[in-house]
Coordinates of C-alpha atoms in Angstrom, one line a residue:
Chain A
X2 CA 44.5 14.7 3.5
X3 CA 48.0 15.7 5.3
X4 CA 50.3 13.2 5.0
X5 CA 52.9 13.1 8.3
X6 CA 56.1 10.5 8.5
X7 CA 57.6 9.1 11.7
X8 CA 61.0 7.9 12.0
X9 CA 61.5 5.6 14.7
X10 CA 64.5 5.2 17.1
X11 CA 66.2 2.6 14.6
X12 CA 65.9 4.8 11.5
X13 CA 63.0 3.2 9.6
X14 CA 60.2 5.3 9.0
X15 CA 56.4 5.3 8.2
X16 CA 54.7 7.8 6.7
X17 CA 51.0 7.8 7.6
X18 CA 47.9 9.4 6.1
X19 CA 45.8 11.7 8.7
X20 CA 42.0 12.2 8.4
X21 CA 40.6 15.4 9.2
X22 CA 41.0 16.9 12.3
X23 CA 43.0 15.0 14.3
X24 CA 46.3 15.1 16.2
X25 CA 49.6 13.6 15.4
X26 CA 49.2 11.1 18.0
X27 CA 45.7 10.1 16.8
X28 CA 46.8 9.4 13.5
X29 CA 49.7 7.4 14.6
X30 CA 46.9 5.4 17.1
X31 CA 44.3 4.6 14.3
X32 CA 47.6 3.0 12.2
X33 CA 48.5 0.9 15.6
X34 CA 52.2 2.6 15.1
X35 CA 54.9 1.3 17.0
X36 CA 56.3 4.1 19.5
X37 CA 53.4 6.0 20.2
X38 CA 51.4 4.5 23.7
X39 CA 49.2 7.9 24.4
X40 CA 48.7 6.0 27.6
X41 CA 45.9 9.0 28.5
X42 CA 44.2 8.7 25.1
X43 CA 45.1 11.9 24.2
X44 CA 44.2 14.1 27.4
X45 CA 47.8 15.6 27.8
X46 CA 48.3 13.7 31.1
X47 CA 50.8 10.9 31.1
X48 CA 54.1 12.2 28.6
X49 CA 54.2 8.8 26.1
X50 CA 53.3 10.1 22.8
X51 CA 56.7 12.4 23.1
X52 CA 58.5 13.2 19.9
X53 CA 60.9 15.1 18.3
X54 CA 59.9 17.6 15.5
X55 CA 62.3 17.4 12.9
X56 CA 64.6 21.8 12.9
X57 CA 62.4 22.9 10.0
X58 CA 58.9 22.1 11.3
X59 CA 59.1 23.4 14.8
X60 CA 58.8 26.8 14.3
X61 CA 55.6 26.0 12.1
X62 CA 53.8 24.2 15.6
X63 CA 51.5 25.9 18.0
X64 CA 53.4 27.0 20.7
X65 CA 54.2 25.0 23.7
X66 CA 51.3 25.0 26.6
X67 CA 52.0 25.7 30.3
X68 CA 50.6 21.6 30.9
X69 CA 52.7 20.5 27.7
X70 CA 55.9 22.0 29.3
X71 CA 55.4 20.3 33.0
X72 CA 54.6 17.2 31.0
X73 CA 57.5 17.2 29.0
X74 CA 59.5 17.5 31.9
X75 CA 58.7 14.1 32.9
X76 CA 59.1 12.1 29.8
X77 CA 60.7 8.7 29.8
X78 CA 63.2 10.0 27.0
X79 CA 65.6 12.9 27.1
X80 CA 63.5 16.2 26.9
X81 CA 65.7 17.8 23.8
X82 CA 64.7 21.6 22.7
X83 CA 62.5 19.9 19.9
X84 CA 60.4 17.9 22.0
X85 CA 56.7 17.6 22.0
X86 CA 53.8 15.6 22.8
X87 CA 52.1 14.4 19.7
X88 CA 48.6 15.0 21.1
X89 CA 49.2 18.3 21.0
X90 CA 50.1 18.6 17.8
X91 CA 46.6 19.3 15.3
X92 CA 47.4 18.3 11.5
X93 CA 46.1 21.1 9.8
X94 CA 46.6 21.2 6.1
X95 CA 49.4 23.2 6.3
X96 CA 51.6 20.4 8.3
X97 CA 51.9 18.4 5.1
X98 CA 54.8 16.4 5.3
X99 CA 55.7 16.8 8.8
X100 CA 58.3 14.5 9.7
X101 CA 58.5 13.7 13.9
X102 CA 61.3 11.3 15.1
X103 CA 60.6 8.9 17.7
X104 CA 62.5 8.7 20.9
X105 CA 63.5 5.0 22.4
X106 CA 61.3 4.8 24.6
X107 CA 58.3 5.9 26.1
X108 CA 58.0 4.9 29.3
Chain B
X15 CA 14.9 -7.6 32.5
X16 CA 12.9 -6.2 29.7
X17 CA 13.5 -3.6 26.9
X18 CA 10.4 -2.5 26.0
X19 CA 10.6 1.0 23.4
X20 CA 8.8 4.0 24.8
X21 CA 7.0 6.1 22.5
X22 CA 7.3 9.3 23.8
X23 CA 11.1 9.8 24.3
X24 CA 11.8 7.2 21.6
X25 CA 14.5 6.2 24.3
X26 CA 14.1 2.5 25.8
X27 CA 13.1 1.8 29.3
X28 CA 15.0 -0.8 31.0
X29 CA 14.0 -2.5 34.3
X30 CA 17.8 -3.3 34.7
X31 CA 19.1 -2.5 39.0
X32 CA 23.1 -2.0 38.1
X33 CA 23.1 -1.9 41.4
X34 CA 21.4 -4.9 42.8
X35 CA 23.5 -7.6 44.1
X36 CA 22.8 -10.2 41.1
X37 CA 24.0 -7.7 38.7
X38 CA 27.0 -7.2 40.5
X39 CA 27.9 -11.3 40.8
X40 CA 27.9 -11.1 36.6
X41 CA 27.3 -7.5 35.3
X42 CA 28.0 -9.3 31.5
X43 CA 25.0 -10.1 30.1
X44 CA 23.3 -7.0 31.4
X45 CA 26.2 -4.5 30.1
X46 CA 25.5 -6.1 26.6
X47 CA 21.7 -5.9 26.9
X48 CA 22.3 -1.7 27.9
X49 CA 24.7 -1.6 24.8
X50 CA 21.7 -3.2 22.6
X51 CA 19.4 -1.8 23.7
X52 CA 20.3 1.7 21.9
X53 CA 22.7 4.5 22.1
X54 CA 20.7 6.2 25.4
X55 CA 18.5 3.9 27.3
X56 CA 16.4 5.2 30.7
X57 CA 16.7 2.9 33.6
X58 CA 13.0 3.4 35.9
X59 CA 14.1 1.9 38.6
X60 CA 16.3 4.8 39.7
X61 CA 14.9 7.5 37.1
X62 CA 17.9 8.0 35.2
X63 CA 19.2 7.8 31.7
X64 CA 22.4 5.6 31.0
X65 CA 24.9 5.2 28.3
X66 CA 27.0 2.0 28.0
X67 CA 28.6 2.0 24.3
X68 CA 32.4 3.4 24.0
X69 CA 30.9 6.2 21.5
X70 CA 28.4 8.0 24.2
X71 CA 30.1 7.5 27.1
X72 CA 33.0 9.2 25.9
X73 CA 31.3 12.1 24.3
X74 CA 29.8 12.6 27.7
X75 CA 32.9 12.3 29.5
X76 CA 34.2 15.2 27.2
X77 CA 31.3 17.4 27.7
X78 CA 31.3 18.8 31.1
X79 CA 29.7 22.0 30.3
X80 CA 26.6 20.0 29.3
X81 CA 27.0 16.7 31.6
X82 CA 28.5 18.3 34.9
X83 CA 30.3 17.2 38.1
X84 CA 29.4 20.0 40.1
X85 CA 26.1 18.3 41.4
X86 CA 27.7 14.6 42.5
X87 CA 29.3 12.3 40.1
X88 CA 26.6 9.8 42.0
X89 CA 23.2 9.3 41.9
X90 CA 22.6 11.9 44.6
X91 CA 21.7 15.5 42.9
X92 CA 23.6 17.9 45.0
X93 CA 21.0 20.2 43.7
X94 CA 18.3 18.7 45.7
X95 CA 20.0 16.4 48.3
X96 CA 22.7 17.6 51.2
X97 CA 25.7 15.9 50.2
X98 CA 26.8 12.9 52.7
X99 CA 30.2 14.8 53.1
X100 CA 31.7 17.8 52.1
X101 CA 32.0 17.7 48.4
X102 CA 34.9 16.9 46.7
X103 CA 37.0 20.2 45.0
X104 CA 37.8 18.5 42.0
X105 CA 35.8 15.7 41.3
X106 CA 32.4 16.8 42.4
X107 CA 33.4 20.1 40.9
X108 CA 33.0 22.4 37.2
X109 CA 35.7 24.9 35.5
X110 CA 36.7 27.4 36.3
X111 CA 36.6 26.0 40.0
X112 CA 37.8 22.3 38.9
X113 CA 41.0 24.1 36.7
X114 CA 42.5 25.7 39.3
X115 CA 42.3 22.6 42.0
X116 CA 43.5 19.6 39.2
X117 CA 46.5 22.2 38.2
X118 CA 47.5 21.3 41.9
X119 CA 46.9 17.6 41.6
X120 CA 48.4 17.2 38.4
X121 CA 51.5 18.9 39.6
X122 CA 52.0 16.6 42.6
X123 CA 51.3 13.4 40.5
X124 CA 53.3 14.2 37.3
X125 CA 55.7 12.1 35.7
X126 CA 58.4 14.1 37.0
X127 CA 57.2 13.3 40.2
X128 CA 56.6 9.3 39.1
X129 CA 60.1 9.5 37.5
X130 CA 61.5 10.0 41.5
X131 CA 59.5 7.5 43.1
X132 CA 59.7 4.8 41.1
X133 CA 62.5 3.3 42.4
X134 CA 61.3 3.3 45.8
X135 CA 57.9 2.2 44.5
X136 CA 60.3 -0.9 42.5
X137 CA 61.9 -1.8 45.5
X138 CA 58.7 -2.5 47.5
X139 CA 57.1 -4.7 44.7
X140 CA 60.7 -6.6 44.9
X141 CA 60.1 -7.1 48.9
X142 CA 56.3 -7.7 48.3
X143 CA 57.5 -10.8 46.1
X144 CA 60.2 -12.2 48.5
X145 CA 57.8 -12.6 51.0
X146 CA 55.2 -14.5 48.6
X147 CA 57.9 -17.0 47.4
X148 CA 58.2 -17.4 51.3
X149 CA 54.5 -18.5 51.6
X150 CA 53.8 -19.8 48.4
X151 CA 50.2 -20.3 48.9
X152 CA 48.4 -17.0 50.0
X153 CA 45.7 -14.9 49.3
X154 CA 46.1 -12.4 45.8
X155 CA 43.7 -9.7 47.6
X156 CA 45.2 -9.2 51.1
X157 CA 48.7 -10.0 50.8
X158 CA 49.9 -8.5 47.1
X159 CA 46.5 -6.2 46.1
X160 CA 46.3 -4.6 49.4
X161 CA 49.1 -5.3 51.3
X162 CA 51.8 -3.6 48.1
X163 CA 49.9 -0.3 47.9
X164 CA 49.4 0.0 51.3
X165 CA 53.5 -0.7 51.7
X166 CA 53.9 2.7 49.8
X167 CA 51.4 5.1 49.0
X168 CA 50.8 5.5 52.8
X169 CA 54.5 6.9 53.1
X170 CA 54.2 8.3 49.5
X171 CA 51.4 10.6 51.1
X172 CA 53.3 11.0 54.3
X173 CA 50.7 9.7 56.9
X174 CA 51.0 8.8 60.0
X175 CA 52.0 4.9 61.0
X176 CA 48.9 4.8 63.2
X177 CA 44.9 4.9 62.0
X178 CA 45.4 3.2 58.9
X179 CA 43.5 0.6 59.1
X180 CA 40.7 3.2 57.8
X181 CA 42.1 4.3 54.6
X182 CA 40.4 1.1 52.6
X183 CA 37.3 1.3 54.4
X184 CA 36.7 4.9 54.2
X185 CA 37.6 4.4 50.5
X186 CA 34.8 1.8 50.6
X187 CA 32.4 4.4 51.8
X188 CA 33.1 6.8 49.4
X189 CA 32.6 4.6 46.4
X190 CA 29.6 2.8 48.1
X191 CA 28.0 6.3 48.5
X192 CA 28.2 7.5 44.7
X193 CA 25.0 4.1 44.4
X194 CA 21.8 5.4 45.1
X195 CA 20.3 5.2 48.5
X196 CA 20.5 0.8 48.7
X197 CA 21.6 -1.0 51.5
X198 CA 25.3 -0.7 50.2
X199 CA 25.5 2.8 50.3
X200 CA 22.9 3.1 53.6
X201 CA 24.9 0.7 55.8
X202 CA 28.1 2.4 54.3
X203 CA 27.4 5.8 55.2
X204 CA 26.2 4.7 59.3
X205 CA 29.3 3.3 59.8
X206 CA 31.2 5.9 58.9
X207 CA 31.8 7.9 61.1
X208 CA 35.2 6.8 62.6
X209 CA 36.6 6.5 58.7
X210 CA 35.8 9.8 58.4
X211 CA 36.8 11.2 61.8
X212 CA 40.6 10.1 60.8
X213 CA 40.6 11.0 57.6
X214 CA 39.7 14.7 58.4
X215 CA 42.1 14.6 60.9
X216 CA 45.2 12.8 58.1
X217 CA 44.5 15.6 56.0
X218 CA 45.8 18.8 58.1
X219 CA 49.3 20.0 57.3
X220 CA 50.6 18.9 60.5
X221 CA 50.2 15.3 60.5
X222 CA 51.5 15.3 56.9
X223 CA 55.6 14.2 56.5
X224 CA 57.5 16.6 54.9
X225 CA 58.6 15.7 51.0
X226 CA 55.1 13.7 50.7
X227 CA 52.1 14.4 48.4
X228 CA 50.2 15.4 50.8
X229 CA 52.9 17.8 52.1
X230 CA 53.1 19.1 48.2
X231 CA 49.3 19.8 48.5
X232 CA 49.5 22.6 51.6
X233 CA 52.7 23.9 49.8
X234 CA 50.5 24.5 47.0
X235 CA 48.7 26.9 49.3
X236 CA 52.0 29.0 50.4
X237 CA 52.7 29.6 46.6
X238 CA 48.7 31.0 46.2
X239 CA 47.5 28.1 44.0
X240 CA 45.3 27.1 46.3
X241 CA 43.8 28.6 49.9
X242 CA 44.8 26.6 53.0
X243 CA 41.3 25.5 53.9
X244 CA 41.4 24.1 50.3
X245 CA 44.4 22.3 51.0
X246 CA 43.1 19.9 53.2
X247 CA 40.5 18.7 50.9
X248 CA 42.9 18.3 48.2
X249 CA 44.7 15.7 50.5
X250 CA 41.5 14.1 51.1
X251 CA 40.9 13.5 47.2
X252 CA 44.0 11.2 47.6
X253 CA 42.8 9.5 50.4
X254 CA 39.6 8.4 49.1
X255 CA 40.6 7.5 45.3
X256 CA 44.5 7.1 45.9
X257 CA 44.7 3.2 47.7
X258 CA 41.3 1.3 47.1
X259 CA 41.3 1.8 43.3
X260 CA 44.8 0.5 42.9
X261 CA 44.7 -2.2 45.3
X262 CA 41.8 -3.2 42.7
X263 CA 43.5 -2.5 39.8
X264 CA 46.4 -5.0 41.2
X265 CA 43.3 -7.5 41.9
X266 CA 42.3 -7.4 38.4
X267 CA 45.7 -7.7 36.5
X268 CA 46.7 -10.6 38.6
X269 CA 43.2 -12.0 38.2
X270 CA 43.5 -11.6 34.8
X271 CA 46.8 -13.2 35.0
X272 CA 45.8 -16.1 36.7
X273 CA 43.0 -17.2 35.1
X274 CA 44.8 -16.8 31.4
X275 CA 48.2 -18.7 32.1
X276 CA 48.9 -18.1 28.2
X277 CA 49.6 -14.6 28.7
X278 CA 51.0 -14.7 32.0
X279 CA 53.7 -16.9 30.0
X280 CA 53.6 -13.7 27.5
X281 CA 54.2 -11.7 30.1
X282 CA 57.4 -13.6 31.2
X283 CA 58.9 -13.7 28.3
X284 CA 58.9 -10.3 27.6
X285 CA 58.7 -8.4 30.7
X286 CA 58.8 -5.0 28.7
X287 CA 54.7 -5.8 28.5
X288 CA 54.1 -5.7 32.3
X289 CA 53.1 -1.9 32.3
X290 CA 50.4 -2.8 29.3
X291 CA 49.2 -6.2 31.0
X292 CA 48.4 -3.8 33.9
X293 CA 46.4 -1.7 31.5
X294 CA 44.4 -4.6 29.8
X295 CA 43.4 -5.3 33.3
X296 CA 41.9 -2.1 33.6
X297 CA 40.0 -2.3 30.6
X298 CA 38.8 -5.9 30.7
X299 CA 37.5 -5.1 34.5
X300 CA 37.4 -1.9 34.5
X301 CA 37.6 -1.7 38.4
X302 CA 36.2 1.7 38.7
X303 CA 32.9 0.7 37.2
X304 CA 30.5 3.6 36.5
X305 CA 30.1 7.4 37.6
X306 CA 27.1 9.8 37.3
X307 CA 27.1 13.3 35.3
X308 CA 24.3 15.8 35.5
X309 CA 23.2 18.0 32.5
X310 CA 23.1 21.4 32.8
X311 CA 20.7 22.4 30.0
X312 CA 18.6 20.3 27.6
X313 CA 20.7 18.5 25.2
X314 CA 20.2 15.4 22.5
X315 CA 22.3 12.2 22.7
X316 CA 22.8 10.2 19.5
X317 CA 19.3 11.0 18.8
X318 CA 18.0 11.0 22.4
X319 CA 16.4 14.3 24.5
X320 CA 17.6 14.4 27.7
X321 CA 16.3 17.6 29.4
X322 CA 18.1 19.7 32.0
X323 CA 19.2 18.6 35.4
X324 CA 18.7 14.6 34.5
X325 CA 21.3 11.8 35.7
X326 CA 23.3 10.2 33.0
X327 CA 25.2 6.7 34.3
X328 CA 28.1 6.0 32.3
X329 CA 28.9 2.2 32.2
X330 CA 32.4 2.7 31.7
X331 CA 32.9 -1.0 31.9
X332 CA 30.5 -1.6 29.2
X333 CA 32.3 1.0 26.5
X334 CA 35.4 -1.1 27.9
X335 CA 33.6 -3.6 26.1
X336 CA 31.8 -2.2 23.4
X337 CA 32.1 -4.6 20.2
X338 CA 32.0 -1.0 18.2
X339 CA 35.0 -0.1 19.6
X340 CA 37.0 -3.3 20.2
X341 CA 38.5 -6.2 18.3
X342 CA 37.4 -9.2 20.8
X343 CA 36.2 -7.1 23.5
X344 CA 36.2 -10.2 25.9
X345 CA 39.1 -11.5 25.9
X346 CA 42.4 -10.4 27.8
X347 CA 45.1 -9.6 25.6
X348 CA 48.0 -7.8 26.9
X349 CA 49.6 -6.8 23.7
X350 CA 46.2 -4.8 23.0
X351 CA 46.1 -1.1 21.6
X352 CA 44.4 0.1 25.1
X353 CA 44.9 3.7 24.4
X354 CA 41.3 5.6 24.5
X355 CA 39.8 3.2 27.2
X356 CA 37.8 4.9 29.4
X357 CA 38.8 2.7 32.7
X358 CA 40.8 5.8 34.1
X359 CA 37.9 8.0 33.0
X360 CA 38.3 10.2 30.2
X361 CA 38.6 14.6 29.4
X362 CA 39.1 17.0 32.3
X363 CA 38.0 14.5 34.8
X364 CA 40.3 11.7 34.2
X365 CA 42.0 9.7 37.0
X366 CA 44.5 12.8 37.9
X367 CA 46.1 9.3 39.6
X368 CA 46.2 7.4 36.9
X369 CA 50.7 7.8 36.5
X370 CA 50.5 6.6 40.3
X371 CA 48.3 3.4 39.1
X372 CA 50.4 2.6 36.3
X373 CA 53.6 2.5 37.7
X374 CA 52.5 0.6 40.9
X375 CA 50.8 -1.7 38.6
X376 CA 53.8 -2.1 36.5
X377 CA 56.4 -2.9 38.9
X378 CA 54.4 -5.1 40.8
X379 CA 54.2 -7.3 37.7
X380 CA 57.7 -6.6 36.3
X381 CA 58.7 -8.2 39.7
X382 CA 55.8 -11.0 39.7
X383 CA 56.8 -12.5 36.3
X384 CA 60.3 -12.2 36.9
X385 CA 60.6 -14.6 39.8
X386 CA 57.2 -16.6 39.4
X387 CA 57.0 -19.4 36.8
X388 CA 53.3 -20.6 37.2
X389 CA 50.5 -18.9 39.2
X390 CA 47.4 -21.0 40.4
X391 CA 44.3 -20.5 41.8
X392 CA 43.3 -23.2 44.6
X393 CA 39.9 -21.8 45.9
X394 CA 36.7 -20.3 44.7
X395 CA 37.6 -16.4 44.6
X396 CA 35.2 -14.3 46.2
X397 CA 33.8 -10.9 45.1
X398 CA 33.7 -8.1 47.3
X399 CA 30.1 -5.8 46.6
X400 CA 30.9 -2.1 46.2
X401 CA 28.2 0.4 44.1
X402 CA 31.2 1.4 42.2
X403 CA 34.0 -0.7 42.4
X404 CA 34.2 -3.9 41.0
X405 CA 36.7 -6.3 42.7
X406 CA 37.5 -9.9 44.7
X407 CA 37.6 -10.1 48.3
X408 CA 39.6 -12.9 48.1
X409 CA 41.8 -14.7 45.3
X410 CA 43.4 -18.0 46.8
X411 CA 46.4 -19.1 44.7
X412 CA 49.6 -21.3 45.1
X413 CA 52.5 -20.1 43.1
X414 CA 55.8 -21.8 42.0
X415 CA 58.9 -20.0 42.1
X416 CA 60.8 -19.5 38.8

């Protein structure tokens, strides 16, 4: 299975295994990572599972939705060019070793 | 209360009431027999089927092509029965129709829009709390539950100062009336009238202050999102699920609060854990208690055949609760993982006011545990009896300033 690391706000990092499937924000859930609150559970409503894909990966993502672009608008964080919501993001095989940095905060 | 097995569905027959007075005063013991009892149980009392673990209730919540909206989210099949008001354009409603008329809502309650009130909304939570530490003995319900959301989301919508006294009991009417046809939702619906009378009236453009939600709403219609005899409705969705369901969701944190001092003292020690403490709350009371879905064709359930154009009760505060899904289901932790409860609902249909919820709730007690050492109760709370909300009438307490 894909294999995706976070890097939180202070520089430590975990690197997490994903089961089939699932979203970034799902996988970081299931491992009760620090970071990610998905307040909505993963409905694209409420902006705190934002992160920032890492230059190299972002061109490899799905592109942004319409509802993912309003939402990003209100994140707690700084919107940055790289910014997503991590329940938007499927693992698929191909995003093996996707690395997604974590802002300070989420709300 | 029996769980006899039926042979012919192979789904058990309960002669549970979730509706009846004693199952309201402690719904507990009943939510775990409907959990036990299997995945789909059929409740004869009110010919419908019911889910109540966290595995079926959210696969029906995610399904609305199957389990619709479009014929009442209460026990009354729009199919079959006049509704008791016009229906709803986004919660008694399916895609495409639903899309278009939650794009709207979503818009005017996104956290853009949370990120701009929130200081205002901060502020009133701060002035709430001065004039508790004033009284110092008071009632949780009427003077923080009610009395906080009703110092803001009246202005956040831009209503009028006068009429509204109505808003929480027209909100009562509306969550009374998704119970079948008891005395609750009877006596609910006759008095009605007036509740309804103002609220029609609150909802046209005119009597809506410019730079409020409701205000947002009709200028939804000038930009073609929606038509202008949609707007109104639109507005009325606020007033109906916008003030009772926060007022409580304040109830049940500060409950919560008060009757587990050890995380109260949690909370005041790291007030970064007010906005999940409000969440918790949610969960362990889930004040929003159940909503109906219809299906739409015939369709198996975890093993169960439900055939087309049946009612399907989702106990959401049962899955809240469900053992499979949660460490220590019963017990109020605010430094629990709540993401994935389905207190807000879950899929298309979620609260679309669920950023509005959590930041009230979060202020409120950001500003409570900041100023208030030790909160007490000093009289037997009472419940107020609602078909779908659950909720105290009244919550005497005595607090001591920090």
């Amino acid at each position: 299975m894909p294999a995706i690391t976070f890097i939180h706000s202070d520089g430590k990092s975990d690197r997490i295994e994903t089961s089939g499937g699932e979203s970034a924000m799902q996988a970081a859930t299931r491992h009760g990572l620090d970071g990610i609150l998905a307040e909505c559970g993963g409905n694209a409503m409420c902006a705190t599972c934002h992160v920032y894909v890492d230059e190299i990966w972002l061109a490899r993502l799905p592109a942004v939705t319409d509802d993912e672009d309003a939402l990003l608008d209100g994140t707690a964080a700084e919107r940055l060019p790289n910014s997503r919501l991590s329940c938007q993001i499927q693992i698929t095989p191909e995003l093996d070793g996707l690395v997604l940095r974590l802002p300070e905060r989420q709300v | 209360m029996s769980a006899a097995g039926s042979a012919a569905s192979g789904v058990p027959h309960l002669d549970v009431d979730p509706f009846d007075m004693k199952f309201f005063a402690d719904p507990y013991p009943t939510h775990q027999l409907l959990r036990e009892a299997g995945p789909v149980v059929y409740l004869d009392k009110w010919k419908v089927y019911g889910v109540a673990r966290y595995a079926e209730v959210h696969a029906v919540l995610n399904d609305p092509a199957t389990f619709c909206s479009s014929r009442g989210v209460g026990l009354s099949d729009f199919k079959k029965e006049t509704p008791w008001r016009p229906p709803s354009l986004i919660l008694e409603a399916d895609p495409p129709a639903h899309t278009r008329t939650r794009a709207v809502l979503s818009k005017v309650l996104s956290p853009t829009v949370m990120k701009q009130v929130r200081d205002r909304f901060a502020a009133a939570a701060e002035e709430r709390v001065d004039a508790l530490i004033d009284k110092r003995s008071f009632d949780a319900i009427t003077d923080l539950a009610e009395a906080y959301p009703l110092s803001i989301f009246p202005d956040a919508l831009g209503l009028k100062a006068e009429g509204r006294e109505h808003l929480i009991p027209y909100a009562s009417v509306v969550f009374n009336a998704f119970g079948p046809p008891n005395q609750l939702r009877q006596e609910a619906i006759e008095r009605s009238m007036p509740h309804q009378a103002y609220v029609a009236e609150q909802c046209q453009r005119e009597n809506l202050a410019p730079g409020g939600f409701g205000a947002c709403i009709h200028a939804q219609a000038d930009e073609g999102a929606i038509t202008a005899t949609e707007a109104p409705l639109l507005v009325r969705s606020l007033l109906s699920a916008g003030l009772d369901t926060t007022v409580n969701g304040i109830g049940a944190a500060v409950y919560c609060l008060a009757r587990f001092p050890d995380q109260w003292q949690r909370l005041r020690g790291d007030l970064s854990l007010a906005r999940g403490a409000f969440e918790e709350a949610v969960r362990f009371e889930s004040p929003v208690q159940t909503f109906f879905r219809t299906t739409t064709r015939e369709v198996e359930l975890s093993g169960a055949r439900i055939g087309e154009g049946e009612k399907v009760l989702m106990f959401l505060a049962a899955a809240n609760r469900d053992p499979r899904r949660w460490d220590q289901p019963d017990s109020y932790d605010i430094t629990r993982r709540t993401s994935g409860h389905v207190g807000f609902g879950s899929g298309i249909h979620m609260c679309v006011g669920q950023l509005v919820a959590r930041l009230e709730g979060e202020v409120m007690l950001t500003a409570l545990a900041r100023r208030i050492a030790k909160i007490e109760i000093t009289g037997e709370p009472k419940r107020r009896f609602n078909n779908t909300l659950r909720g105290l009438d009244s919550l005497p307490v005595t607090i001591t300033p920090a």
